Amino acid sequence: MRRRTIAALAAAATVALVATGCSASGTADSGSGSGGSLVYATGEPDHLTPGRQTVAFDQVMSLFAPLTQTDAKGELHDVAAKSVESDDATTWTITLRDGWKFQNGETVTPESYVKAWNHVAYGPNAWENSGQLASIVGYTDLNPASGTPKTKEMSGLKITGDDTFTVTLTHADSQFPLQLSQAQTAFYPMPDAAYDDMKAYDKKPIGNGPYEMTKAWKADQEFTVSAWKGYEGTKPTTPNVTFRSYSDMNTAYTDVLAGNADVLFLPTDKMTSAKADFGDKLHSFDAPGIDYLGFPLWDERYSNPDVRRAISMSINREQVNKAIYGGLYDPATALTPPSMSGTEEGICGDACEFDPAAAKKLLASAGGFDGTITLVYPGGNGLDSLYQAYANQIRQNLGVDTEAKATTDWASYYSELTDKKIEGPHFGHWGALYISQQNTLRALFTTAGGCSPCTGYYQSDEVDSLLAKADSAGSQAEANEYYTQTQQAVLQDFPIVPTFFDKYSYVTSDKIAKLPAVAGSPVIAQIAVK
């Protein structure tokens, strides 16, 4: 999704796998709430400041409004922005809507964005979402390879009027308006009051969005946001939303089933039972995420693309989907999910189809495999059954010793990746923060994209060139043509095994009348209660 920090990568896996938060709130008196309120079950936030949060998307997006926003059809609309325009896709002029204010009464101005973006990008601050701003001219000045920055402002940001500012990028980028959309929270503004005490602001941020904090967040305790009367966008449907942290998502699942909480991202180990437990209160949404197996491409045993294709063809995705995901996922047939504009489903061809006979033959023609195939995944994230299933299928269908091996935790897994010590095919997941093929293709298949270690440090000059052409495209249709060519080029090398297109699934209590979603996630301000 952008140049990602290690923390953000860990967060993506955590969100996707529904890893635990810190602890349960312990306050159950509000139950499912009443009088137009709901309880949203989550893990514990890390931060509530937009430029810092990596697992508190729902909370932060309830407090802030983005410049642009995609809808349920994937179409982009202006929100806090009146327009985002460019003649060359390099210098963009952002015009703000009139009358917008922060929840403390401050007017939202171009400076609210420019000052916030510079603060997020300033290297010594070490804010987690800094990398989202990396394509702005001057970002490298705030993040020198060594030493202290000589400036605190990116030269690519200029205030040009009472309601306008310009953003100059390091290269043409046709997808920039999408990058300003809701989940790219580094692009949110902050009021002047934020800089008085950033530590306090992190506990009770002042936003420009549909809800405002009623009191400061305290660690391991639930907190409530209330509809803000001054919001200039679409008014929220439900007056009050309580975010309740759980350390055990199975406990949260039981609470929703009992009506003590109202909305929950479905834990992986409950996917096979959720339909029977919740019926039509189980909601699955197309999501901008893809699961895959990566490879240590520096290991000679995996250097032949046909070896990698053989492993792919030995996996029965339909069977795994039914056994592990309760049939909620879709087997991947491309490198990007179908929710992204222009994705050509089926582009992976036979290499993503289950064909054990052909797989065994292909492996033999590639010289076979010497030793044991060790599948590596981060421990403690509920992935044991999935990787055991993969190992069993590869072993049975290729006739090669195969084992599944968990690392101690996420940190040790990521260290093995970055240190090139991973033993074999490994866990891979990418959940995009904006709905463009650019996000996933750039992140996974370019060295500067943010997740190069996740795909064995794969590198291709052809892929780099095609993505640059997509960036300079004059239309989305033209960009999509180059994305298709990019996928074809990557699949020729086959550096990863696409396994599943993600579906983000949620369960709700009987209290929820409507659960609208965008990009796989519920739009909290539009959730309706009975």
Short mmCIF file of C-alpha atoms in Angstrom, two decimals:
data_model
loop_
_atom_site.label_atom_id
_atom_site.label_comp_id
_atom_site.label_asym_id
_atom_site.label_seq_id
_atom_site.Cartn_x
_atom_site.Cartn_y
_atom_site.Cartn_z
CA MET A 1 0.00 0.00 0.00
CA ARG A 2 2.77 2.53 0.22
CA ARG A 3 6.26 2.40 1.51
CA ARG A 4 5.42 0.54 4.66
CA THR A 5 7.26 0.50 7.93
CA ILE A 6 7.83 -2.80 9.71
CA ALA A 7 5.20 -1.73 12.24
CA ALA A 8 2.65 -1.15 9.52
CA LEU A 9 3.42 -4.51 7.92
CA ALA A 10 2.88 -6.21 11.23
CA ALA A 11 -0.34 -4.31 11.64
CA ALA A 12 -1.63 -5.41 8.25
CA ALA A 13 -1.07 -9.03 9.15
CA THR A 14 -2.60 -8.43 12.55
CA VAL A 15 -5.73 -6.86 11.11
CA ALA A 16 -6.05 -9.47 8.39
CA LEU A 17 -5.62 -12.35 10.80
CA VAL A 18 -7.53 -10.76 13.65
CA ALA A 19 -4.67 -11.04 16.07
CA THR A 20 -5.42 -10.01 19.61
CA GLY A 21 -5.42 -6.62 21.21
CA CYS A 22 -4.16 -6.04 24.75
CA SER A 23 -7.03 -6.83 27.05
CA ALA A 24 -10.76 -6.74 27.39
CA SER A 25 -12.37 -3.59 28.65
CA GLY A 26 -14.04 -5.18 31.61
CA THR A 27 -16.94 -2.72 31.37
CA ALA A 28 -20.01 -4.53 30.25
CA ASP A 29 -22.71 -2.30 31.69
CA SER A 30 -23.41 -0.64 28.35
CA GLY A 31 -24.01 -4.01 26.72
CA SER A 32 -25.27 -3.51 23.24
CA GLY A 33 -26.09 0.07 24.06
CA SER A 34 -29.41 1.82 23.71
CA GLY A 35 -30.96 4.93 22.26
CA GLY A 36 -29.08 4.84 18.98
CA SER A 37 -25.75 3.38 19.99
CA LEU A 38 -23.70 0.33 19.15
CA VAL A 39 -20.65 -1.50 20.47
CA TYR A 40 -17.88 -2.14 17.95
CA ALA A 41 -15.56 -4.95 19.07
CA THR A 42 -11.90 -4.39 18.19
CA GLY A 43 -8.36 -5.09 19.25
CA GLU A 44 -6.56 -2.53 21.38
CA PRO A 45 -5.52 0.60 19.43
CA ASP A 46 -1.87 1.52 19.13
CA HIS A 47 -2.42 5.24 18.46
CA LEU A 48 -5.36 7.48 17.60
CA THR A 49 -3.30 10.11 15.77
CA PRO A 50 -3.86 9.57 12.01
CA GLY A 51 -0.18 9.75 11.12
CA ARG A 52 0.67 7.13 13.73
CA GLN A 53 -2.14 4.57 13.92
CA THR A 54 -1.56 1.20 12.27
CA VAL A 55 -4.40 -0.90 13.73
CA ALA A 56 -6.95 1.77 14.72
CA PHE A 57 -8.36 2.46 11.25
CA ASP A 58 -11.99 2.22 12.36
CA GLN A 59 -11.54 4.55 15.29
CA VAL A 60 -9.54 7.16 13.38
CA MET A 61 -11.80 7.11 10.31
CA SER A 62 -14.78 7.81 12.56
CA LEU A 63 -13.06 10.98 13.85
CA PHE A 64 -11.62 12.36 10.61
CA ALA A 65 -12.84 13.01 7.07
CA PRO A 66 -10.53 12.28 4.11
CA LEU A 67 -9.95 14.53 1.14
CA THR A 68 -11.39 11.87 -1.18
CA GLN A 69 -13.29 8.64 -0.63
CA THR A 70 -14.17 5.57 -2.65
CA ASP A 71 -17.71 4.24 -2.56
CA ALA A 72 -19.09 0.70 -2.57
CA LYS A 73 -18.64 0.55 -6.38
CA GLY A 74 -15.00 1.62 -6.14
CA GLU A 75 -15.72 5.06 -7.60
CA LEU A 76 -13.83 8.03 -6.18
CA HIS A 77 -15.59 11.09 -4.73
CA ASP A 78 -14.36 14.31 -3.20
CA VAL A 79 -15.12 14.76 0.51
CA ALA A 80 -13.17 17.48 2.33
CA ALA A 81 -11.66 18.38 -1.04
CA LYS A 82 -13.70 20.35 -3.54
CA SER A 83 -11.37 19.15 -6.28
CA VAL A 84 -8.02 17.41 -6.85
CA GLU A 85 -6.66 18.35 -10.27
CA SER A 86 -3.50 18.20 -12.36
CA ASP A 87 -2.43 18.86 -15.94
CA ASP A 88 0.61 16.59 -15.80
CA ALA A 89 -0.12 14.12 -12.94
CA THR A 90 2.98 15.51 -11.20
CA THR A 91 1.84 18.79 -9.66
CA TRP A 92 -1.62 18.53 -8.12
CA THR A 93 -3.82 21.38 -6.94
CA ILE A 94 -6.10 20.55 -4.02
CA THR A 95 -9.01 22.90 -3.41
CA LEU A 96 -10.79 22.57 -0.07
CA ARG A 97 -14.50 22.91 0.54
CA ASP A 98 -15.72 26.03 2.32
CA GLY A 99 -17.00 26.02 5.88
CA TRP A 100 -15.20 22.96 7.22
CA LYS A 101 -14.00 23.12 10.81
CA PHE A 102 -12.28 20.95 13.37
CA GLN A 103 -14.25 19.78 16.38
CA ASN A 104 -12.67 22.52 18.55
CA GLY A 105 -13.94 25.24 16.22
CA GLU A 106 -10.69 25.84 14.31
CA THR A 107 -11.17 26.37 10.57
CA VAL A 108 -9.73 23.66 8.31
CA THR A 109 -7.27 25.44 6.03
CA PRO A 110 -4.59 24.42 3.53
CA GLU A 111 -2.09 24.94 6.36
CA SER A 112 -3.95 22.29 8.39
CA TYR A 113 -2.85 19.77 5.77
CA VAL A 114 0.60 21.09 4.89
CA LYS A 115 1.67 21.41 8.52
CA ALA A 116 0.32 17.97 9.40
CA TRP A 117 1.92 16.25 6.40
CA ASN A 118 5.29 17.81 7.16
CA HIS A 119 5.03 16.68 10.78
CA VAL A 120 4.16 13.12 9.74
CA ALA A 121 6.98 13.00 7.19
CA TYR A 122 9.69 14.50 9.44
CA GLY A 123 12.10 11.62 10.02
CA PRO A 124 13.09 12.30 13.65
CA ASN A 125 9.42 12.07 14.66
CA ALA A 126 9.46 8.42 13.48
CA TRP A 127 5.73 8.39 12.83
CA GLU A 128 4.49 5.07 11.55
CA ASN A 129 2.61 6.30 8.45
CA SER A 130 5.34 8.59 7.19
CA GLY A 131 5.97 6.38 4.15
CA GLN A 132 2.56 7.22 2.68
CA LEU A 133 4.00 10.65 1.85
CA ALA A 134 7.23 9.38 0.29
CA SER A 135 6.38 10.43 -3.27
CA ILE A 136 6.18 14.14 -2.37
CA VAL A 137 9.17 16.24 -3.44
CA GLY A 138 11.28 16.98 -0.38
CA TYR A 139 10.36 13.86 1.55
CA THR A 140 13.95 12.61 1.29
CA ASP A 141 15.16 15.92 2.75
CA LEU A 142 13.13 15.13 5.87
CA ASN A 143 14.45 11.55 5.85
CA PRO A 144 18.17 11.69 4.96
CA ALA A 145 20.12 8.46 4.81
CA SER A 146 22.25 9.72 7.69
CA GLY A 147 22.32 12.68 10.02
CA THR A 148 19.61 15.13 11.01
CA PRO A 149 17.34 16.78 8.43
CA LYS A 150 18.30 20.35 7.58
CA THR A 151 14.66 21.31 7.08
CA LYS A 152 11.28 20.42 8.56
CA GLU A 153 9.23 21.16 5.44
CA MET A 154 8.82 19.34 2.15
CA SER A 155 9.50 21.63 -0.78
CA GLY A 156 6.76 19.90 -2.76
CA LEU A 157 4.01 21.43 -0.61
CA LYS A 158 2.93 25.01 -1.31
CA ILE A 159 -0.04 26.99 0.05
CA THR A 160 -1.39 28.92 -2.93
CA GLY A 161 -4.59 30.49 -1.61
CA ASP A 162 -7.12 30.63 1.20
CA ASP A 163 -8.52 27.27 0.10
CA THR A 164 -5.84 25.81 -2.18
CA PHE A 165 -2.45 24.16 -1.94
CA THR A 166 -0.29 22.28 -4.41
CA VAL A 167 1.48 18.95 -4.09
CA THR A 168 4.42 18.25 -6.38
CA LEU A 169 5.38 14.58 -6.70
CA THR A 170 8.76 13.09 -7.56
CA HIS A 171 7.21 11.54 -10.68
CA ALA A 172 3.93 11.55 -12.54
CA ASP A 173 1.33 9.51 -10.67
CA SER A 174 -2.15 9.07 -12.12
CA GLN A 175 -3.32 7.36 -8.93
CA PHE A 176 -2.61 10.24 -6.53
CA PRO A 177 -6.29 11.19 -5.97
CA LEU A 178 -6.93 7.59 -4.87
CA GLN A 179 -4.00 7.79 -2.48
CA LEU A 180 -5.80 10.64 -0.68
CA SER A 181 -8.77 8.38 0.14
CA GLN A 182 -10.01 7.22 3.50
CA ALA A 183 -7.57 4.55 4.69
CA GLN A 184 -4.40 6.53 3.88
CA THR A 185 -4.61 8.29 7.20
CA ALA A 186 -1.25 10.09 6.90
CA PHE A 187 -3.06 12.49 4.54
CA TYR A 188 -5.50 13.68 7.21
CA PRO A 189 -5.22 17.23 8.62
CA MET A 190 -4.57 18.25 12.22
CA PRO A 191 -5.59 21.44 14.05
CA ASP A 192 -3.06 23.82 15.57
CA ALA A 193 -4.16 22.61 19.01
CA ALA A 194 -2.65 19.19 18.29
CA TYR A 195 0.91 20.50 18.43
CA ASP A 196 0.52 21.87 21.96
CA ASP A 197 0.67 18.37 23.47
CA MET A 198 0.99 15.50 21.00
CA LYS A 199 0.88 12.87 23.73
CA ALA A 200 -2.48 14.16 24.97
CA TYR A 201 -3.74 14.56 21.39
CA ASP A 202 -2.99 10.90 20.73
CA LYS A 203 -5.47 9.97 23.47
CA LYS A 204 -8.17 12.43 22.42
CA PRO A 205 -7.62 13.62 18.85
CA ILE A 206 -9.55 16.58 17.47
CA GLY A 207 -10.75 15.68 13.99
CA ASN A 208 -12.87 17.06 11.17
CA GLY A 209 -15.04 13.96 10.79
CA PRO A 210 -18.49 12.65 11.65
CA TYR A 211 -17.76 11.71 15.28
CA GLU A 212 -15.90 13.34 18.15
CA MET A 213 -14.33 11.89 21.29
CA THR A 214 -16.41 12.22 24.46
CA LYS A 215 -13.42 11.62 26.72
CA ALA A 216 -9.78 10.60 26.38
CA TRP A 217 -8.93 7.01 25.55
CA LYS A 218 -7.28 5.06 28.35
CA ALA A 219 -5.33 1.90 27.67
CA ASP A 220 -7.35 -1.31 27.86
CA GLN A 221 -10.63 0.57 28.29
CA GLU A 222 -13.47 1.10 25.87
CA PHE A 223 -14.30 4.61 24.71
CA THR A 224 -17.25 6.21 22.99
CA VAL A 225 -17.45 8.64 20.07
CA SER A 226 -20.54 10.76 19.51
CA ALA A 227 -21.98 12.32 16.37
CA TRP A 228 -20.50 15.79 15.88
CA LYS A 229 -23.13 18.39 15.04
CA GLY A 230 -20.65 20.56 13.13
CA TYR A 231 -19.72 17.92 10.55
CA GLU A 232 -20.06 19.25 7.00
CA GLY A 233 -20.21 15.84 5.32
CA THR A 234 -22.94 13.20 5.38
CA LYS A 235 -24.33 13.05 8.90
CA PRO A 236 -23.73 9.79 10.79
CA THR A 237 -26.64 7.36 11.08
CA THR A 238 -25.96 6.21 14.64
CA PRO A 239 -25.43 8.88 17.35
CA ASN A 240 -22.97 6.96 19.52
CA VAL A 241 -20.39 4.25 18.86
CA THR A 242 -18.44 2.52 21.62
CA PHE A 243 -15.13 0.91 20.64
CA ARG A 244 -14.45 -2.01 22.97
CA SER A 245 -11.05 -3.73 22.98
CA TYR A 246 -10.73 -7.49 23.38
CA SER A 247 -7.60 -9.53 23.99
CA ASP A 248 -9.42 -12.69 22.85
CA MET A 249 -11.51 -12.36 19.70
CA ASN A 250 -13.29 -15.60 20.49
CA THR A 251 -14.66 -13.87 23.59
CA ALA A 252 -15.74 -10.99 21.38
CA TYR A 253 -17.44 -13.49 19.05
CA THR A 254 -19.40 -14.93 21.99
CA ASP A 255 -20.36 -11.42 23.10
CA VAL A 256 -21.76 -10.54 19.68
CA LEU A 257 -23.65 -13.82 19.57
CA ALA A 258 -25.17 -12.98 22.95
CA GLY A 259 -25.97 -9.39 21.96
CA ASN A 260 -23.45 -7.83 24.35
CA ALA A 261 -21.50 -6.34 21.43
CA ASP A 262 -22.72 -5.53 17.94
CA VAL A 263 -20.03 -5.69 15.23
CA LEU A 264 -16.91 -7.86 14.97
CA PHE A 265 -14.36 -8.72 12.28
CA LEU A 266 -14.71 -12.51 12.03
CA PRO A 267 -11.88 -14.47 13.69
CA THR A 268 -10.26 -16.96 11.32
CA ASP A 269 -10.91 -19.95 13.54
CA LYS A 270 -14.64 -19.11 13.58
CA MET A 271 -15.05 -18.99 9.82
CA THR A 272 -16.31 -22.55 9.52
CA SER A 273 -18.95 -22.10 12.22
CA ALA A 274 -20.09 -18.50 11.65
CA LYS A 275 -22.79 -19.30 9.10
CA ALA A 276 -24.49 -21.75 11.45
CA ASP A 277 -24.11 -19.39 14.41
CA PHE A 278 -25.15 -16.12 12.76
CA GLY A 279 -27.07 -16.92 9.57
CA ASP A 280 -27.77 -13.68 7.70
CA LYS A 281 -25.89 -11.75 10.37
CA LEU A 282 -22.67 -12.98 8.75
CA HIS A 283 -21.51 -10.39 6.19
CA SER A 284 -18.67 -10.99 3.70
CA PHE A 285 -17.33 -8.15 1.57
CA ASP A 286 -14.95 -8.06 -1.37
CA ALA A 287 -11.70 -6.65 -0.04
CA PRO A 288 -8.51 -5.11 -1.50
CA GLY A 289 -6.35 -7.89 -0.09
CA ILE A 290 -4.57 -10.95 -1.44
CA ASP A 291 -2.92 -13.91 0.29
CA TYR A 292 0.07 -15.65 -1.25
CA LEU A 293 3.11 -17.81 -0.65
CA GLY A 294 6.42 -16.01 -1.05
CA PHE A 295 9.76 -17.68 -1.78
CA PRO A 296 13.39 -17.21 -0.77
CA LEU A 297 14.38 -16.50 -4.37
CA TRP A 298 18.06 -16.50 -3.36
CA ASP A 299 17.76 -20.22 -2.47
CA GLU A 300 18.83 -22.20 -5.54
CA ARG A 301 16.19 -24.88 -4.85
CA TYR A 302 13.46 -22.29 -5.53
CA SER A 303 15.22 -20.37 -8.31
CA ASN A 304 13.40 -22.14 -11.16
CA PRO A 305 9.94 -20.60 -11.83
CA ASP A 306 8.63 -24.04 -12.76
CA VAL A 307 9.39 -25.33 -9.27
CA ARG A 308 7.30 -22.48 -7.91
CA ARG A 309 4.53 -23.17 -10.44
CA ALA A 310 4.52 -26.85 -9.48
CA ILE A 311 4.00 -25.95 -5.83
CA SER A 312 1.14 -23.64 -6.84
CA MET A 313 -0.55 -26.34 -8.93
CA SER A 314 -0.27 -28.88 -6.11
CA ILE A 315 -2.52 -26.80 -3.82
CA ASN A 316 -6.26 -27.42 -3.93
CA ARG A 317 -7.48 -23.93 -3.09
CA GLU A 318 -11.16 -24.87 -3.19
CA GLN A 319 -10.60 -27.62 -0.63
CA VAL A 320 -8.57 -25.33 1.64
CA ASN A 321 -11.20 -22.61 1.32
CA LYS A 322 -13.94 -24.97 2.46
CA ALA A 323 -11.94 -26.54 5.30
CA ILE A 324 -10.27 -23.41 6.71
CA TYR A 325 -12.36 -20.44 5.61
CA GLY A 326 -15.81 -21.96 5.55
CA GLY A 327 -16.01 -21.17 1.83
CA LEU A 328 -15.85 -17.41 2.49
CA TYR A 329 -12.72 -16.69 0.43
CA ASP A 330 -12.17 -16.89 -3.32
CA PRO A 331 -9.18 -18.73 -4.84
CA ALA A 332 -6.80 -16.21 -6.38
CA THR A 333 -6.51 -16.19 -10.16
CA ALA A 334 -4.55 -12.91 -10.46
CA LEU A 335 -2.03 -10.84 -8.51
CA THR A 336 -4.60 -8.27 -7.42
CA PRO A 337 -8.14 -8.76 -6.13
CA PRO A 338 -11.16 -8.22 -8.40
CA SER A 339 -12.28 -5.25 -6.30
CA MET A 340 -9.46 -3.25 -7.93
CA SER A 341 -10.26 -1.52 -11.20
CA GLY A 342 -9.03 -3.39 -14.26
CA THR A 343 -8.02 -6.64 -12.55
CA GLU A 344 -8.18 -9.42 -15.15
CA GLU A 345 -9.41 -12.47 -13.28
CA GLY A 346 -7.90 -15.69 -14.59
CA ILE A 347 -4.71 -14.01 -15.82
CA CYS A 348 -2.67 -16.46 -13.73
CA GLY A 349 -3.91 -19.29 -15.98
CA ASP A 350 -3.03 -22.94 -15.38
CA ALA A 351 -0.39 -22.06 -12.79
CA CYS A 352 -3.16 -21.15 -10.32
CA GLU A 353 -5.30 -24.19 -11.11
CA PHE A 354 -5.18 -27.39 -9.05
CA ASP A 355 -3.65 -30.10 -11.24
CA PRO A 356 -1.56 -32.58 -9.21
CA ALA A 357 -0.55 -34.72 -12.20
CA ALA A 358 0.67 -31.72 -14.18
CA ALA A 359 2.35 -30.31 -11.08
CA LYS A 360 4.33 -33.49 -10.48
CA LYS A 361 5.35 -33.66 -14.12
CA LEU A 362 6.42 -30.00 -14.13
CA LEU A 363 8.52 -30.48 -11.01
CA ALA A 364 10.25 -33.49 -12.56
CA SER A 365 11.04 -31.58 -15.74
CA ALA A 366 12.51 -28.78 -13.59
CA GLY A 367 14.92 -31.27 -12.01
CA GLY A 368 12.85 -32.27 -8.99
CA PHE A 369 13.40 -31.01 -5.47
CA ASP A 370 16.26 -31.89 -3.15
CA GLY A 371 15.41 -32.01 0.54
CA THR A 372 12.36 -30.87 2.52
CA ILE A 373 10.02 -28.04 1.57
CA THR A 374 9.60 -26.01 4.76
CA LEU A 375 6.61 -23.69 4.85
CA VAL A 376 7.21 -20.81 7.29
CA TYR A 377 4.54 -18.63 8.89
CA PRO A 378 4.30 -16.26 11.89
CA GLY A 379 3.24 -18.08 15.04
CA GLY A 380 0.45 -16.94 17.30
CA ASN A 381 -1.79 -15.70 14.50
CA GLY A 382 -4.15 -18.63 14.00
CA LEU A 383 -2.40 -19.86 10.85
CA ASP A 384 -1.46 -23.36 12.02
CA SER A 385 -4.34 -25.24 10.35
CA LEU A 386 -3.91 -23.35 7.07
CA TYR A 387 -0.22 -24.09 6.73
CA GLN A 388 -0.62 -27.70 7.83
CA ALA A 389 -3.20 -28.04 5.04
CA TYR A 390 -0.80 -26.53 2.51
CA ALA A 391 2.01 -28.83 3.69
CA ASN A 392 -0.18 -31.95 3.48
CA GLN A 393 -1.30 -31.13 -0.06
CA ILE A 394 2.18 -30.34 -1.36
CA ARG A 395 3.56 -33.50 0.24
CA GLN A 396 0.80 -35.70 -1.17
CA ASN A 397 0.63 -34.17 -4.62
CA LEU A 398 4.32 -33.59 -5.35
CA GLY A 399 5.75 -36.53 -3.43
CA VAL A 400 8.22 -34.26 -1.63
CA ASP A 401 8.76 -34.12 2.13
CA THR A 402 6.97 -30.98 3.29
CA GLU A 403 6.55 -29.46 6.74
CA ALA A 404 4.86 -26.40 8.20
CA LYS A 405 6.95 -24.43 10.67
CA ALA A 406 5.77 -21.49 12.80
CA THR A 407 8.14 -18.78 14.00
CA THR A 408 7.86 -17.59 17.59
CA ASP A 409 5.91 -14.49 16.64
CA TRP A 410 5.52 -11.83 13.96
CA ALA A 411 8.77 -10.04 14.83
CA SER A 412 10.87 -13.18 14.46
CA TYR A 413 9.11 -14.02 11.20
CA TYR A 414 9.81 -10.61 9.73
CA SER A 415 13.43 -10.73 10.87
CA GLU A 416 13.87 -14.02 9.03
CA LEU A 417 12.50 -12.38 5.90
CA THR A 418 14.63 -9.26 6.01
CA ASP A 419 17.78 -11.18 7.03
CA LYS A 420 17.25 -13.71 4.21
CA LYS A 421 17.10 -16.57 6.71
CA ILE A 422 13.62 -17.83 5.82
CA GLU A 423 13.81 -21.57 5.11
CA GLY A 424 11.25 -21.94 2.35
CA PRO A 425 7.87 -20.83 0.96
CA HIS A 426 6.34 -18.45 3.45
CA PHE A 427 3.30 -16.52 4.59
CA GLY A 428 2.32 -13.54 2.48
CA HIS A 429 -0.55 -11.07 2.72
CA TRP A 430 -1.06 -7.63 1.27
CA GLY A 431 -4.05 -5.49 2.16
CA ALA A 432 -4.13 -2.30 0.14
CA LEU A 433 -5.13 1.00 1.72
CA TYR A 434 -6.40 2.42 -1.56
CA ILE A 435 -8.17 0.52 -4.30
CA SER A 436 -5.66 0.56 -7.13
CA GLN A 437 -3.61 -2.21 -8.68
CA GLN A 438 -0.70 0.21 -8.37
CA ASN A 439 -0.68 -0.24 -4.62
CA THR A 440 -0.27 -4.01 -4.59
CA LEU A 441 1.93 -4.34 -7.68
CA ARG A 442 4.29 -1.59 -6.61
CA ALA A 443 4.50 -2.84 -3.02
CA LEU A 444 5.21 -6.47 -3.80
CA PHE A 445 7.12 -6.41 -7.08
CA THR A 446 9.43 -3.38 -6.93
CA THR A 447 12.46 -2.98 -4.69
CA ALA A 448 11.30 0.43 -3.42
CA GLY A 449 7.66 -0.53 -3.02
CA GLY A 450 7.64 -1.24 0.69
CA CYS A 451 7.44 -5.03 0.85
CA SER A 452 10.38 -6.22 -1.22
CA PRO A 453 11.47 -8.75 1.47
CA CYS A 454 7.93 -10.22 1.36
CA THR A 455 8.52 -11.45 -2.19
CA GLY A 456 12.13 -12.58 -1.95
CA TYR A 457 13.52 -9.22 -3.08
CA TYR A 458 12.07 -9.81 -6.54
CA GLN A 459 13.27 -7.28 -9.10
CA SER A 460 12.38 -6.68 -12.74
CA ASP A 461 13.32 -3.72 -14.94
CA GLU A 462 10.36 -4.55 -17.18
CA VAL A 463 7.95 -4.37 -14.26
CA ASP A 464 9.44 -1.06 -13.10
CA SER A 465 9.06 0.37 -16.61
CA LEU A 466 5.46 -0.78 -17.00
CA LEU A 467 4.42 0.64 -13.64
CA ALA A 468 6.06 3.96 -14.53
CA LYS A 469 4.01 4.03 -17.73
CA ALA A 470 0.85 3.34 -15.70
CA ASP A 471 1.75 6.24 -13.40
CA SER A 472 1.99 8.56 -16.41
CA ALA A 473 -1.21 7.29 -18.04
CA GLY A 474 -3.74 9.85 -19.20
CA SER A 475 -6.72 7.80 -18.05
CA GLN A 476 -7.60 4.98 -15.68
CA ALA A 477 -8.32 2.71 -18.65
CA GLU A 478 -4.82 3.32 -20.01
CA ALA A 479 -3.29 2.74 -16.57
CA ASN A 480 -5.21 -0.54 -16.31
CA GLU A 481 -3.74 -1.72 -19.61
CA TYR A 482 -0.25 -1.27 -18.19
CA TYR A 483 -1.24 -3.01 -14.96
CA THR A 484 -2.37 -6.01 -17.01
CA GLN A 485 0.97 -6.05 -18.81
CA THR A 486 2.70 -5.76 -15.44
CA GLN A 487 0.85 -8.81 -14.12
CA GLN A 488 1.76 -10.76 -17.25
CA ALA A 489 5.43 -9.86 -16.79
CA VAL A 490 5.44 -10.86 -13.11
CA LEU A 491 3.59 -14.11 -13.78
CA GLN A 492 6.18 -15.02 -16.40
CA ASP A 493 8.69 -15.06 -13.54
CA PHE A 494 6.14 -16.40 -11.01
CA PRO A 495 7.91 -15.15 -7.86
CA ILE A 496 4.91 -15.87 -5.62
CA VAL A 497 1.99 -18.31 -5.43
CA PRO A 498 -1.28 -16.37 -5.32
CA THR A 499 -3.58 -18.33 -3.02
CA PHE A 500 -6.71 -16.35 -2.09
CA PHE A 501 -8.54 -13.12 -2.79
CA ASP A 502 -9.50 -11.85 0.62
CA LYS A 503 -13.02 -11.37 1.82
CA TYR A 504 -13.40 -9.29 4.96
CA SER A 505 -16.14 -10.93 7.00
CA TYR A 506 -18.06 -9.53 9.94
CA VAL A 507 -20.67 -10.83 12.33
CA THR A 508 -23.32 -8.60 13.89
CA SER A 509 -25.86 -8.74 16.66
CA ASP A 510 -29.60 -8.68 16.02
CA LYS A 511 -29.49 -4.97 16.79
CA ILE A 512 -27.74 -4.05 13.51
CA ALA A 513 -30.19 -3.21 10.74
CA LYS A 514 -27.66 -2.25 8.06
CA LEU A 515 -23.92 -2.80 7.66
CA PRO A 516 -22.73 -0.84 4.60
CA ALA A 517 -19.12 -1.40 3.59
CA VAL A 518 -16.47 0.16 1.36
CA ALA A 519 -13.26 -1.63 0.37
CA GLY A 520 -14.26 -4.58 2.53
CA SER A 521 -14.73 -2.63 5.76
CA PRO A 522 -17.90 -1.26 7.37
CA VAL A 523 -18.47 2.48 7.12
CA ILE A 524 -19.04 3.16 10.79
CA ALA A 525 -20.90 6.42 10.29
CA GLN A 526 -23.45 4.63 8.08
CA ILE A 527 -24.14 1.58 10.27
CA ALA A 528 -27.82 1.58 11.19
CA VAL A 529 -29.26 0.13 14.37
CA LYS A 530 -32.82 -1.02 14.86
#
